[in-house]
PDB file of C-alpha atoms in Angstrom:
ATOM      1  CA  MET U   1     -28.681 -92.529  49.751  1.00 93.00           C
ATOM      2  CA  ALA U   2     -28.832 -95.540  52.046  1.00 96.00           C
ATOM      3  CA  GLN U   3     -27.358 -99.018  51.961  1.00 96.00           C
ATOM      4  CA  LEU U   4     -28.303-102.100  53.968  1.00 97.00           C
ATOM      5  CA  CYS U   5     -25.865-104.948  54.583  1.00 95.00           C
ATOM      6  CA  LEU U   6     -26.860-108.100  56.453  1.00 94.00           C
ATOM      7  CA  GLU U   7     -24.318-110.495  57.931  1.00 91.00           C
ATOM      8  CA  SER U   8     -24.560-114.037  56.643  1.00 83.00           C
ATOM      9  CA  ASP U   9     -25.049-115.368  60.190  1.00 85.00           C
ATOM     10  CA  GLY U  10     -28.434-113.629  60.347  1.00 86.00           C
ATOM     11  CA  ARG U  11     -27.644-111.905  63.645  1.00 91.00           C
ATOM     12  CA  ARG U  12     -26.331-108.483  62.620  1.00 95.00           C
ATOM     13  CA  GLY U  13     -26.772-105.824  60.009  1.00 96.00           C
ATOM     14  CA  GLU U  14     -25.632-102.335  59.134  1.00 97.00           C
ATOM     15  CA  LEU U  15     -27.641 -99.470  57.719  1.00 98.00           C
ATOM     16  CA  LEU U  16     -25.476 -96.740  56.223  1.00 98.00           C
ATOM     17  CA  VAL U  17     -27.302 -93.469  55.583  1.00 97.00           C
ATOM     18  CA  VAL U  18     -25.502 -90.739  53.629  1.00 97.00           C
ATOM     19  CA  LEU U  19     -27.062 -87.284  53.926  1.00 96.00           C
ATOM     20  CA  PRO U  20     -25.772 -84.043  52.435  1.00 96.00           C
ATOM     21  CA  ASP U  21     -25.033 -81.702  55.341  1.00 94.00           C
ATOM     22  CA  PRO U  22     -27.354 -83.416  57.865  1.00 95.00           C
ATOM     23  CA  HIS U  23     -29.200 -81.059  60.198  1.00 94.00           C
ATOM     24  CA  GLU U  24     -28.889 -81.416  63.984  1.00 95.00           C
ATOM     25  CA  THR U  25     -32.554 -82.463  64.225  1.00 94.00           C
ATOM     26  CA  GLU U  26     -31.814 -85.363  61.855  1.00 94.00           C
ATOM     27  CA  ILE U  27     -28.748 -86.351  63.897  1.00 95.00           C
ATOM     28  CA  ASN U  28     -30.731 -86.205  67.151  1.00 95.00           C
ATOM     29  CA  ALA U  29     -33.580 -88.232  65.642  1.00 95.00           C
ATOM     30  CA  VAL U  30     -31.220 -91.007  64.557  1.00 95.00           C
ATOM     31  CA  GLU U  31     -29.431 -91.014  67.906  1.00 95.00           C
ATOM     32  CA  SER U  32     -32.501 -91.018  70.143  1.00 94.00           C
ATOM     33  CA  GLY U  33     -35.749 -90.899  68.136  1.00 95.00           C
ATOM     34  CA  ARG U  34     -38.297 -93.649  67.766  1.00 96.00           C
ATOM     35  CA  ALA U  35     -36.798 -96.065  65.226  1.00 97.00           C
ATOM     36  CA  GLN U  36     -39.378 -97.489  62.818  1.00 98.00           C
ATOM     37  CA  PHE U  37     -38.751-100.063  60.110  1.00 98.00           C
ATOM     38  CA  ALA U  38     -40.773-101.730  57.360  1.00 98.00           C
ATOM     39  CA  TRP U  39     -39.797-104.421  54.852  1.00 98.00           C
ATOM     40  CA  VAL U  40     -41.019-104.647  51.274  1.00 98.00           C
ATOM     41  CA  ASP U  41     -40.231-108.074  49.847  1.00 97.00           C
ATOM     42  CA  GLY U  42     -39.899-108.355  46.105  1.00 96.00           C
ATOM     43  CA  GLU U  43     -38.962-111.094  43.679  1.00 95.00           C
ATOM     44  CA  HIS U  44     -35.539-109.593  42.823  1.00 96.00           C
ATOM     45  CA  VAL U  45     -35.027-106.860  45.418  1.00 97.00           C
ATOM     46  CA  ALA U  46     -36.265-105.981  48.888  1.00 98.00           C
ATOM     47  CA  LEU U  47     -36.514-102.533  50.437  1.00 98.00           C
ATOM     48  CA  LEU U  48     -35.938-101.597  54.055  1.00 98.00           C
ATOM     49  CA  ALA U  49     -37.969 -98.493  54.863  1.00 98.00           C
ATOM     50  CA  PHE U  50     -36.925 -96.548  57.950  1.00 98.00           C
ATOM     51  CA  ARG U  51     -37.498 -93.382  59.907  1.00 97.00           C
ATOM     52  CA  PHE U  52     -36.302 -92.223  63.294  1.00 96.00           C
ATOM     53  CA  ASP U  53     -39.041 -89.938  64.488  1.00 89.00           C
ATOM     54  CA  ASP U  54     -42.682 -89.483  63.560  1.00 81.00           C
ATOM     55  CA  GLY U  55     -41.939 -85.997  62.267  1.00 77.00           C
ATOM     56  CA  PHE U  56     -39.553 -87.215  59.577  1.00 88.00           C
ATOM     57  CA  ASP U  57     -40.337 -88.730  56.213  1.00 94.00           C
ATOM     58  CA  TRP U  58     -39.716 -92.392  55.530  1.00 97.00           C
ATOM     59  CA  SER U  59     -36.538 -93.259  53.634  1.00 97.00           C
ATOM     60  CA  ASP U  60     -35.493 -96.583  52.183  1.00 98.00           C
ATOM     61  CA  ALA U  61     -32.516 -98.727  51.359  1.00 97.00           C
ATOM     62  CA  PRO U  62     -32.688-101.392  48.671  1.00 96.00           C
ATOM     63  CA  TYR U  63     -31.411-104.833  49.597  1.00 97.00           C
ATOM     64  CA  THR U  64     -29.951-107.424  47.289  1.00 92.00           C
ATOM     65  CA  PRO U  65     -27.589-110.031  48.691  1.00 85.00           C
ATOM     66  CA  ASP U  66     -23.949-110.094  47.741  1.00 79.00           C
ATOM     67  CA  PRO U  67     -23.727-112.541  44.815  1.00 70.00           C
ATOM     68  CA  ASP U  68     -21.144-114.551  46.781  1.00 68.00           C
ATOM     69  CA  ALA U  69     -23.174-114.580  50.003  1.00 63.00           C
ATOM     70  CA  THR U  70     -24.673-117.645  51.588  1.00 59.00           C
ATOM     71  CA  VAL U  71     -27.621-116.992  53.849  1.00 54.00           C
ATOM     72  CA  ASP U  72     -29.708-119.891  55.097  1.00 53.00           C
ATOM     73  CA  GLY U  73     -32.613-117.894  56.522  1.00 49.00           C
ATOM     74  CA  ALA U  74     -31.812-118.710  60.132  1.00 48.00           C
ATOM     75  CA  GLY U  75     -28.058-118.275  60.022  1.00 50.00           C
ATOM     76  CA  GLY U  76     -27.723-120.500  63.053  1.00 51.00           C
ATOM     77  CA  CYS U  77     -30.084-118.212  64.987  1.00 55.00           C
ATOM     78  CA  VAL U  78     -32.806-119.427  67.245  1.00 65.00           C
ATOM     79  CA  ALA U  79     -36.104-118.923  65.448  1.00 66.00           C
ATOM     80  CA  ASP U  80     -37.392-115.379  65.935  1.00 76.00           C
ATOM     81  CA  ALA U  81     -34.107-114.177  67.449  1.00 91.00           C
ATOM     82  CA  ARG U  82     -33.511-110.434  67.339  1.00 94.00           C
ATOM     83  CA  LEU U  83     -31.207-108.882  64.773  1.00 96.00           C
ATOM     84  CA  MET U  84     -28.801-106.185  65.958  1.00 96.00           C
ATOM     85  CA  LEU U  85     -28.636-103.239  63.568  1.00 97.00           C
ATOM     86  CA  CYS U  86     -25.930-100.592  63.573  1.00 97.00           C
ATOM     87  CA  VAL U  87     -27.172 -97.380  61.976  1.00 97.00           C
ATOM     88  CA  THR U  88     -24.505 -94.943  60.795  1.00 97.00           C
ATOM     89  CA  VAL U  89     -25.184 -91.495  59.357  1.00 97.00           C
ATOM     90  CA  VAL U  90     -22.438 -89.963  57.244  1.00 98.00           C
ATOM     91  CA  ASP U  91     -22.275 -86.377  56.028  1.00 98.00           C
ATOM     92  CA  GLY U  92     -22.195 -86.807  52.254  1.00 97.00           C
ATOM     93  CA  ASP U  93     -20.400 -83.478  51.800  1.00 97.00           C
ATOM     94  CA  THR U  94     -17.501 -84.214  54.162  1.00 97.00           C
ATOM     95  CA  GLY U  95     -17.455 -87.984  54.672  1.00 97.00           C
ATOM     96  CA  VAL U  96     -17.595 -87.460  58.439  1.00 98.00           C
ATOM     97  CA  VAL U  97     -19.675 -89.834  60.573  1.00 98.00           C
ATOM     98  CA  ARG U  98     -22.308 -87.695  62.291  1.00 97.00           C
ATOM     99  CA  ALA U  99     -24.354 -90.301  64.180  1.00 96.00           C
ATOM    100  CA  THR U 100     -24.216 -93.931  65.166  1.00 96.00           C
ATOM    101  CA  ARG U 101     -26.905 -95.945  66.857  1.00 96.00           C
ATOM    102  CA  LEU U 102     -27.266 -99.572  67.791  1.00 97.00           C
ATOM    103  CA  THR U 103     -30.824-100.859  67.794  1.00 97.00           C
ATOM    104  CA  SER U 104     -32.411-104.246  67.275  1.00 97.00           C
ATOM    105  CA  TRP U 105     -35.292-105.668  65.330  1.00 97.00           C
ATOM    106  CA  PRO U 106     -37.795-107.820  67.212  1.00 96.00           C
ATOM    107  CA  GLY U 107     -37.790-111.507  66.399  1.00 95.00           C
ATOM    108  CA  HIS U 108     -40.821-111.590  64.087  1.00 96.00           C
ATOM    109  CA  PHE U 109     -39.442-108.794  61.902  1.00 97.00           C
ATOM    110  CA  ALA U 110     -35.883-110.134  61.931  1.00 96.00           C
ATOM    111  CA  GLN U 111     -37.073-113.625  60.934  1.00 95.00           C
ATOM    112  CA  PHE U 112     -39.116-112.254  58.042  1.00 96.00           C
ATOM    113  CA  VAL U 113     -36.065-110.319  56.819  1.00 96.00           C
ATOM    114  CA  ARG U 114     -33.813-113.399  57.219  1.00 95.00           C
ATOM    115  CA  ASN U 115     -36.231-115.528  55.216  1.00 95.00           C
ATOM    116  CA  SER U 116     -36.513-112.867  52.520  1.00 95.00           C
ATOM    117  CA  ALA U 117     -32.710-112.491  52.318  1.00 94.00           C
ATOM    118  CA  ALA U 118     -32.274-116.272  52.103  1.00 92.00           C
ATOM    119  CA  ARG U 119     -34.818-116.502  49.280  1.00 94.00           C
ATOM    120  CA  LEU U 120     -33.122-113.656  47.392  1.00 94.00           C
ATOM    121  CA  CYS U 121     -29.752-115.309  47.968  1.00 90.00           C
ATOM    122  CA  ARG U 122     -30.962-118.619  46.505  1.00 91.00           C
ATOM    123  CA  ALA U 123     -32.486-116.920  43.463  1.00 89.00           C
ATOM    124  CA  GLN U 124     -30.512-116.271  40.330  1.00 85.00           C
ATOM    125  CA  TYR U 125     -29.436-112.635  40.808  1.00 89.00           C
ATOM    126  CA  SER U 126     -30.031-110.258  37.936  1.00 92.00           C
ATOM    127  CA  GLU U 127     -29.036-106.634  38.387  1.00 94.00           C
ATOM    128  CA  THR U 128     -31.287-105.695  35.479  1.00 96.00           C
ATOM    129  CA  ALA U 129     -34.303-107.405  37.074  1.00 96.00           C
ATOM    130  CA  ALA U 130     -33.534-105.959  40.517  1.00 96.00           C
ATOM    131  CA  CYS U 131     -33.218-102.403  39.159  1.00 96.00           C
ATOM    132  CA  ALA U 132     -36.386-102.768  37.071  1.00 97.00           C
ATOM    133  CA  GLU U 133     -38.363-104.032  40.069  1.00 97.00           C
ATOM    134  CA  GLN U 134     -37.032-101.239  42.299  1.00 97.00           C
ATOM    135  CA  ASP U 135     -37.871 -98.614  39.654  1.00 97.00           C
ATOM    136  CA  SER U 136     -41.352-100.084  39.311  1.00 97.00           C
ATOM    137  CA  LEU U 137     -41.931 -99.794  43.070  1.00 97.00           C
ATOM    138  CA  TYR U 138     -40.838 -96.145  43.034  1.00 96.00           C
ATOM    139  CA  VAL U 139     -43.095 -95.350  40.073  1.00 96.00           C
ATOM    140  CA  HIS U 140     -46.104 -97.146  41.513  1.00 97.00           C
ATOM    141  CA  TYR U 141     -45.870 -95.771  45.058  1.00 96.00           C
ATOM    142  CA  ARG U 142     -44.243 -92.344  44.458  1.00 91.00           C
ATOM    143  CA  THR U 143     -43.095 -91.961  48.090  1.00 97.00           C
ATOM    144  CA  THR U 144     -41.610 -94.365  50.598  1.00 97.00           C
ATOM    145  CA  ALA U 145     -44.375 -93.433  53.061  1.00 97.00           C
ATOM    146  CA  ASP U 146     -46.992 -94.496  50.506  1.00 98.00           C
ATOM    147  CA  MET U 147     -45.103 -97.735  49.910  1.00 98.00           C
ATOM    148  CA  VAL U 148     -45.004 -98.440  53.656  1.00 98.00           C
ATOM    149  CA  ARG U 149     -48.756 -97.814  54.009  1.00 97.00           C
ATOM    150  CA  ARG U 150     -49.825 -99.817  50.977  1.00 97.00           C
ATOM    151  CA  ARG U 151     -47.163-102.452  50.307  1.00 97.00           C
ATOM    152  CA  ALA U 152     -45.007-103.262  53.384  1.00 98.00           C
ATOM    153  CA  ASP U 153     -44.970-106.969  54.218  1.00 98.00           C
ATOM    154  CA  THR U 154     -43.988-106.440  57.840  1.00 98.00           C
ATOM    155  CA  ALA U 155     -43.065-103.540  60.120  1.00 98.00           C
ATOM    156  CA  CYS U 156     -41.654-102.945  63.577  1.00 98.00           C
ATOM    157  CA  ILE U 157     -40.449-100.460  66.122  1.00 97.00           C
ATOM    158  CA  GLY U 158     -36.732-100.757  66.852  1.00 97.00           C
ATOM    159  CA  LEU U 159     -35.884-102.120  70.285  1.00 95.00           C
ATOM    160  CA  PRO U 160     -33.013-101.217  72.571  1.00 92.00           C
ATOM    161  CA  ALA U 161     -29.851-103.024  71.528  1.00 86.00           C
ATOM    162  CA  VAL U 162     -29.626-104.723  74.908  1.00 75.00           C
ATOM    163  CA  GLU U 163     -32.183-105.257  77.603  1.00 58.00           C
TER     164      GLU U 163
END
């Protein structure tokens, strides 16, 4: 299970990944592997696909804005500004945090995500429609890797949090 939260200022986000009894190779990959991201923009839901090393399968986290959120697409950011992302891996069996990593998305990817989040925020949210669209994506593409190859709107390699 994974959950993506984006701050309304458009500058920061958090990806929470819950894994049952994560293996050390998974922990090491999150902490120091090559972070890859892809965004699938839908009408009612978006999906952030991610993986932290080429040897691991893609996973995904659905994104729908908080119904009370206000996101303007730029959030006061300079156009194409990076977005800082804190990735946290939690052992689903114990609730213990096993890995944390701070990375950033390059400007082009971050701006696409901001614009998508702003559009979703302005739309009339329907949990039924969001769940149906997400289910349809999973049925049509079968795996997140297939979805990334055939349907991703934009993709990037995570950058160091600071340069």
